[in-house]
Coordinates of C-alpha atoms in Angstrom, one line a residue:
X1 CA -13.5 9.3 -13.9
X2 CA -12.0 11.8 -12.0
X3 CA -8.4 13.1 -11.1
X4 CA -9.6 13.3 -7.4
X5 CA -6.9 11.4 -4.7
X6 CA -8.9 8.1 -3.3
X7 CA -7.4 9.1 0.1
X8 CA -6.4 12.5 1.1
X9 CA -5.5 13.5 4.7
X10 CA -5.1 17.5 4.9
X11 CA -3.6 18.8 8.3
X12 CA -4.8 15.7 10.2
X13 CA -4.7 15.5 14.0
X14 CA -5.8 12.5 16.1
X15 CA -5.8 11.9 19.5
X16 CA -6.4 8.7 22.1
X17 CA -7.5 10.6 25.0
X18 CA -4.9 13.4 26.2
X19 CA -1.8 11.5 23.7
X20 CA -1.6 13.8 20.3
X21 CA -0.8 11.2 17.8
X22 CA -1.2 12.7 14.2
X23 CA 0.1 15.8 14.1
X24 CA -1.0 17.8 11.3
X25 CA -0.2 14.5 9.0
X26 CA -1.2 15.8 5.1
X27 CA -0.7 13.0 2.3
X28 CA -2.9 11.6 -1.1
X29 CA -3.1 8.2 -2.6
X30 CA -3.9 8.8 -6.1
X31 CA -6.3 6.4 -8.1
X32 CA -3.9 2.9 -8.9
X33 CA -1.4 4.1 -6.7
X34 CA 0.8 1.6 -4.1
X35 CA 2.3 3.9 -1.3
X36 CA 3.6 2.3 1.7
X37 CA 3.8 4.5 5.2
X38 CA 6.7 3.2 7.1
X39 CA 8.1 4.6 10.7
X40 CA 9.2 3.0 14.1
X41 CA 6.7 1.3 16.2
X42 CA 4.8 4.0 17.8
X43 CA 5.1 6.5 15.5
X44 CA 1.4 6.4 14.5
X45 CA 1.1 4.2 11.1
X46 CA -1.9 2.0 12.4
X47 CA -3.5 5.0 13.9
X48 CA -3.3 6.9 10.3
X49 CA -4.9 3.9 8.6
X50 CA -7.4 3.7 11.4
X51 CA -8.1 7.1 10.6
X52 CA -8.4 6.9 7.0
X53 CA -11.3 4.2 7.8
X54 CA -12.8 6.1 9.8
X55 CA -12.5 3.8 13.1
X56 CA -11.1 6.7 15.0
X57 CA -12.5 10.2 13.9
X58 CA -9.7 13.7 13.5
X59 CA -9.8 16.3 15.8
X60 CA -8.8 18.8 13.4
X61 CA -7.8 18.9 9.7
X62 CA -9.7 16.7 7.3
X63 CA -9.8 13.2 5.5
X64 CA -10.9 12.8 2.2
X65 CA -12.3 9.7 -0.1
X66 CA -12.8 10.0 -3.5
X67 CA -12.5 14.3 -3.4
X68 CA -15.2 14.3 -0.7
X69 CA -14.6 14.8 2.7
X70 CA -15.1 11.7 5.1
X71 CA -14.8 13.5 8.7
X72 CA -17.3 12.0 10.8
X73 CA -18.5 9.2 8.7
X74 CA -18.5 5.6 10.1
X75 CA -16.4 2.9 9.3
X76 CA -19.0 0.5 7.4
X77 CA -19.6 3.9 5.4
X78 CA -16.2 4.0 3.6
X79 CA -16.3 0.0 3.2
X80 CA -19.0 0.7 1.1
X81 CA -17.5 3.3 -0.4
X82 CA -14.6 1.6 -1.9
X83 CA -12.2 1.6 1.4
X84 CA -11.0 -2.0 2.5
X85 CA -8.7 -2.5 6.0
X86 CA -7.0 -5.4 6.5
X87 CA -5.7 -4.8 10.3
X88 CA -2.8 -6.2 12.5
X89 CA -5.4 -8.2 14.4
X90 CA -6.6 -10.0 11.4
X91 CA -10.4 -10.4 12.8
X92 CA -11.6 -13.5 10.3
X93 CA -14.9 -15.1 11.7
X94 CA -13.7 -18.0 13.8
X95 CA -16.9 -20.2 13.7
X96 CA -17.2 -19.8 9.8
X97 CA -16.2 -21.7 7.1
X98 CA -13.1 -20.1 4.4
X99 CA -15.8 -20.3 2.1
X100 CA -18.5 -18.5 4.1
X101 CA -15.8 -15.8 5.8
X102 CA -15.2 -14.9 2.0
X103 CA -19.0 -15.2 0.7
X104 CA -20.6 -13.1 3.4
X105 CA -18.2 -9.8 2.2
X106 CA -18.8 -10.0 -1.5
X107 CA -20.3 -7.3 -3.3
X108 CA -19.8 -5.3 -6.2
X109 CA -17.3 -2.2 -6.0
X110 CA -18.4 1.6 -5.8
X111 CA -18.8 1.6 -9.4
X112 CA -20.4 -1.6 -9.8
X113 CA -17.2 -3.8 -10.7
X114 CA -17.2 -7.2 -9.4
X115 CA -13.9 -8.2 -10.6
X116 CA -12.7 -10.3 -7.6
X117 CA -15.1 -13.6 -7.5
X118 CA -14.9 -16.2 -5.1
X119 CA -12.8 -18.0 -7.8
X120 CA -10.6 -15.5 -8.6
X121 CA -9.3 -14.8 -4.6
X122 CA -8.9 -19.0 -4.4
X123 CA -7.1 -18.4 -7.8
X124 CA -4.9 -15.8 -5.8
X125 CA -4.7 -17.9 -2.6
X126 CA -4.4 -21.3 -3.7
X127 CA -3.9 -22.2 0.1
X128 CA -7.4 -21.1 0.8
X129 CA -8.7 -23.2 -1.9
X130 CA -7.5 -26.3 -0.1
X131 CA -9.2 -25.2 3.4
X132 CA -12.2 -24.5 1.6
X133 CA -14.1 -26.0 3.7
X134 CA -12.0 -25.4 7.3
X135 CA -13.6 -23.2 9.9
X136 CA -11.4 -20.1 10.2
X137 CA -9.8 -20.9 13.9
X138 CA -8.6 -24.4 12.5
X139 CA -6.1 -22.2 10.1
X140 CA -2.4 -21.3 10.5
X141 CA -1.8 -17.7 11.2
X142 CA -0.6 -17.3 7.3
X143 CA -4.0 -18.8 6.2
X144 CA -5.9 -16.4 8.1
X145 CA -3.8 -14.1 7.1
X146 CA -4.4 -14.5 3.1
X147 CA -8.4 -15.4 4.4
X148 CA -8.4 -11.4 5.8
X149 CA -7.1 -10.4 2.3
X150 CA -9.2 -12.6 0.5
X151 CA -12.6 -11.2 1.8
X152 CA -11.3 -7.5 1.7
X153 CA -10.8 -8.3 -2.1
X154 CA -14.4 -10.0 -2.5
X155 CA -15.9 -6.3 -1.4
X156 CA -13.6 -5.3 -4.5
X157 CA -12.3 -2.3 -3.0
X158 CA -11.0 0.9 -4.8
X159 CA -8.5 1.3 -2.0
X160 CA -7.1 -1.7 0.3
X161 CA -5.2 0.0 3.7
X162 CA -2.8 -2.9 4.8
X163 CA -1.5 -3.0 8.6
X164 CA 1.6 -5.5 8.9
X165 CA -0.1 -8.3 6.6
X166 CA 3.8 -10.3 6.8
X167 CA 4.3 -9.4 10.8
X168 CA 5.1 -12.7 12.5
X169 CA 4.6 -15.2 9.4
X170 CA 6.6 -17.8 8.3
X171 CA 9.7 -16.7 5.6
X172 CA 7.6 -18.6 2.8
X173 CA 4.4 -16.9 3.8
X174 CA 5.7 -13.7 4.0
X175 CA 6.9 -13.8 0.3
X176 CA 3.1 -15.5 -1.2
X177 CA 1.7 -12.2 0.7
X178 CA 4.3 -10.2 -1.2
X179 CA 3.7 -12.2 -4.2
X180 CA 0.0 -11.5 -3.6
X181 CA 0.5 -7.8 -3.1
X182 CA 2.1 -7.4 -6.6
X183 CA -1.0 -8.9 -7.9
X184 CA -3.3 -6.5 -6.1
X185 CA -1.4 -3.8 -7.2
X186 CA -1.6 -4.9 -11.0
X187 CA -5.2 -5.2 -10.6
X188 CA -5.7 -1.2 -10.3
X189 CA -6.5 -1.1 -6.4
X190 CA -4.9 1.7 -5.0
X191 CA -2.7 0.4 -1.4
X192 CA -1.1 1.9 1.7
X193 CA 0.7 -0.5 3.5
X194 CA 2.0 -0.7 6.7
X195 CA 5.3 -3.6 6.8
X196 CA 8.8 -3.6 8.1
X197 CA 10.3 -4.7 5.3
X198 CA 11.7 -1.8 3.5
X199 CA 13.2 -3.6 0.7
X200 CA 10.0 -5.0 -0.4
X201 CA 8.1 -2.0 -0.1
X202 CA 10.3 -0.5 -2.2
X203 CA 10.2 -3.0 -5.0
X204 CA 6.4 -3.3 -4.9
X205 CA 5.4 0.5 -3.7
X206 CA 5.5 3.6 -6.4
X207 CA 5.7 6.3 -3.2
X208 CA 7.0 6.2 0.1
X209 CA 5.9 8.0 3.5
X210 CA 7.7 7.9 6.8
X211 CA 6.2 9.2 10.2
X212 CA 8.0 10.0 13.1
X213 CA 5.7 10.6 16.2
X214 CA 3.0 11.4 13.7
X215 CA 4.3 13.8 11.7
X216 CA 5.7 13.4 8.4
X217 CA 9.9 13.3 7.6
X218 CA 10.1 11.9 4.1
X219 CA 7.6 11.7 0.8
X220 CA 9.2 10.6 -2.0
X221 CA 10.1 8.1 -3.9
X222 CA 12.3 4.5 -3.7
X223 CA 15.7 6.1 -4.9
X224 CA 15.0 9.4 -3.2
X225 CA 15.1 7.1 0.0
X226 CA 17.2 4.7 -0.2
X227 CA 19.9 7.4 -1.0
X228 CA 20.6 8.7 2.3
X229 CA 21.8 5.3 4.6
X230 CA 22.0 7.3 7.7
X231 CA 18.6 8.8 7.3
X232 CA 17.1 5.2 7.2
X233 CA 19.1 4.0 9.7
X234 CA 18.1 6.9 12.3
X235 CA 14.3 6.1 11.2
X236 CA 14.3 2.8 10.8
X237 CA 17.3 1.4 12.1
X238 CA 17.9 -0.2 8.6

């Protein structure tokens, strides 16, 4: 086992056509490590975890999984690799079962661990173990929201990249994803999440980065930024 970062983006820049949105962003996740990236809408946080997939590709500056660099390598390459995204959109398969969503994405880890079973994720997401059986457009948006988190786990990923898994959820689903990102965390899968909430990603997270039109203002962690009030309130209007 190496001391290599999982993740490592080293003077990244990324563009969607002409619009510079990453502007020489340079960050690591370290092996186990929670790290949320937090900023205003806009500021490029889904575009840095769509980069560190490998869904949209650098112009300059390089990404780096496991010590290797990554630039130019597809996105079913790093999921493979140990990489797992759970995006915004959510993207479950609507005409498939909970069961069969969760089945058809299991496979053992880069180095062979199968940890997360299809009993262990309806262990995690008890929810899910009563829909068993439900095709994936007859769930609530919080059960398709733990089904998108469920089958990233059954690829049992060295490092999950979360987009906004609580945005527009109900109060007591928003708190069983939190519930179920402490878990994650426990288990040794190195996260960067994307959320609003800044007081849970400071409980849960061990390192903080905030973007402001892709660049980076603040790394550091929970004390270091919850010390300056103005400073969050300019940034996040907290």
């Amino acid at each position: 086992m190496t001391n290599d970062p999982v993740l490592s983006f080293e003077d990244v820049h990324t563009y969607y056509g002409a619009s510079h949105i990453l502007r020489g962003l340079s960050f690591t996740v370290a092996r186990g490590e929670c790290v949320s990236l937090m900023g205003r809408n806009g500021m490029g946080k889904s575009t840095t975890l769509r980069t560190a997939m490998g869904l949209v590709q650098p112009v300059r500056g390089t990404v780096g999984h496991f010590g290797a660099p990554a630039n130019g390598r597809p996105s079913y390459k790093a999921a493979t690799e140990g990489l797992a995204f759970v995006p915004e959109g959510r993207g479950i398969f609507p005409n498939l079962t909970v069961r069969e969503n969760l089945v058809v994405a299991a496979r053992p880890g880069r180095d062979g661990r199968a940890d997360w079973t299809l009993e262990r994720v309806l262990e995690l997401f008890p929810r899910l173990a009563e829909r068993i059986d439900n095709w994936g457009n007859n769930l609530s948006g919080g059960e398709q929201q733990m089904l998108t988190i469920g089958r990233a786990l059954m690829t049992n990923p060295s490092v999950l990249l979360l987009d906004e898994a609580t945005e527009g959820l109900a109060p007591l689903v928003r708190e069983e994803i939190w519930r179920v990102l402490k878990e994650i965390k426990a288990s040794g899968i190195a996260c960067l999440v994307v959320d609003k909430n800044v007081k849970r990603l400071v409980e849960i997270c061990d390192r903080h980065l905030l973007l402001v039109k892709g660049e980076l203002v603040f790394e550091g962690d929970g004390e270091r930024l919850m010390a300056d009030p103005d400073f969050l309130h300019k940034h996040l209007g907290v």
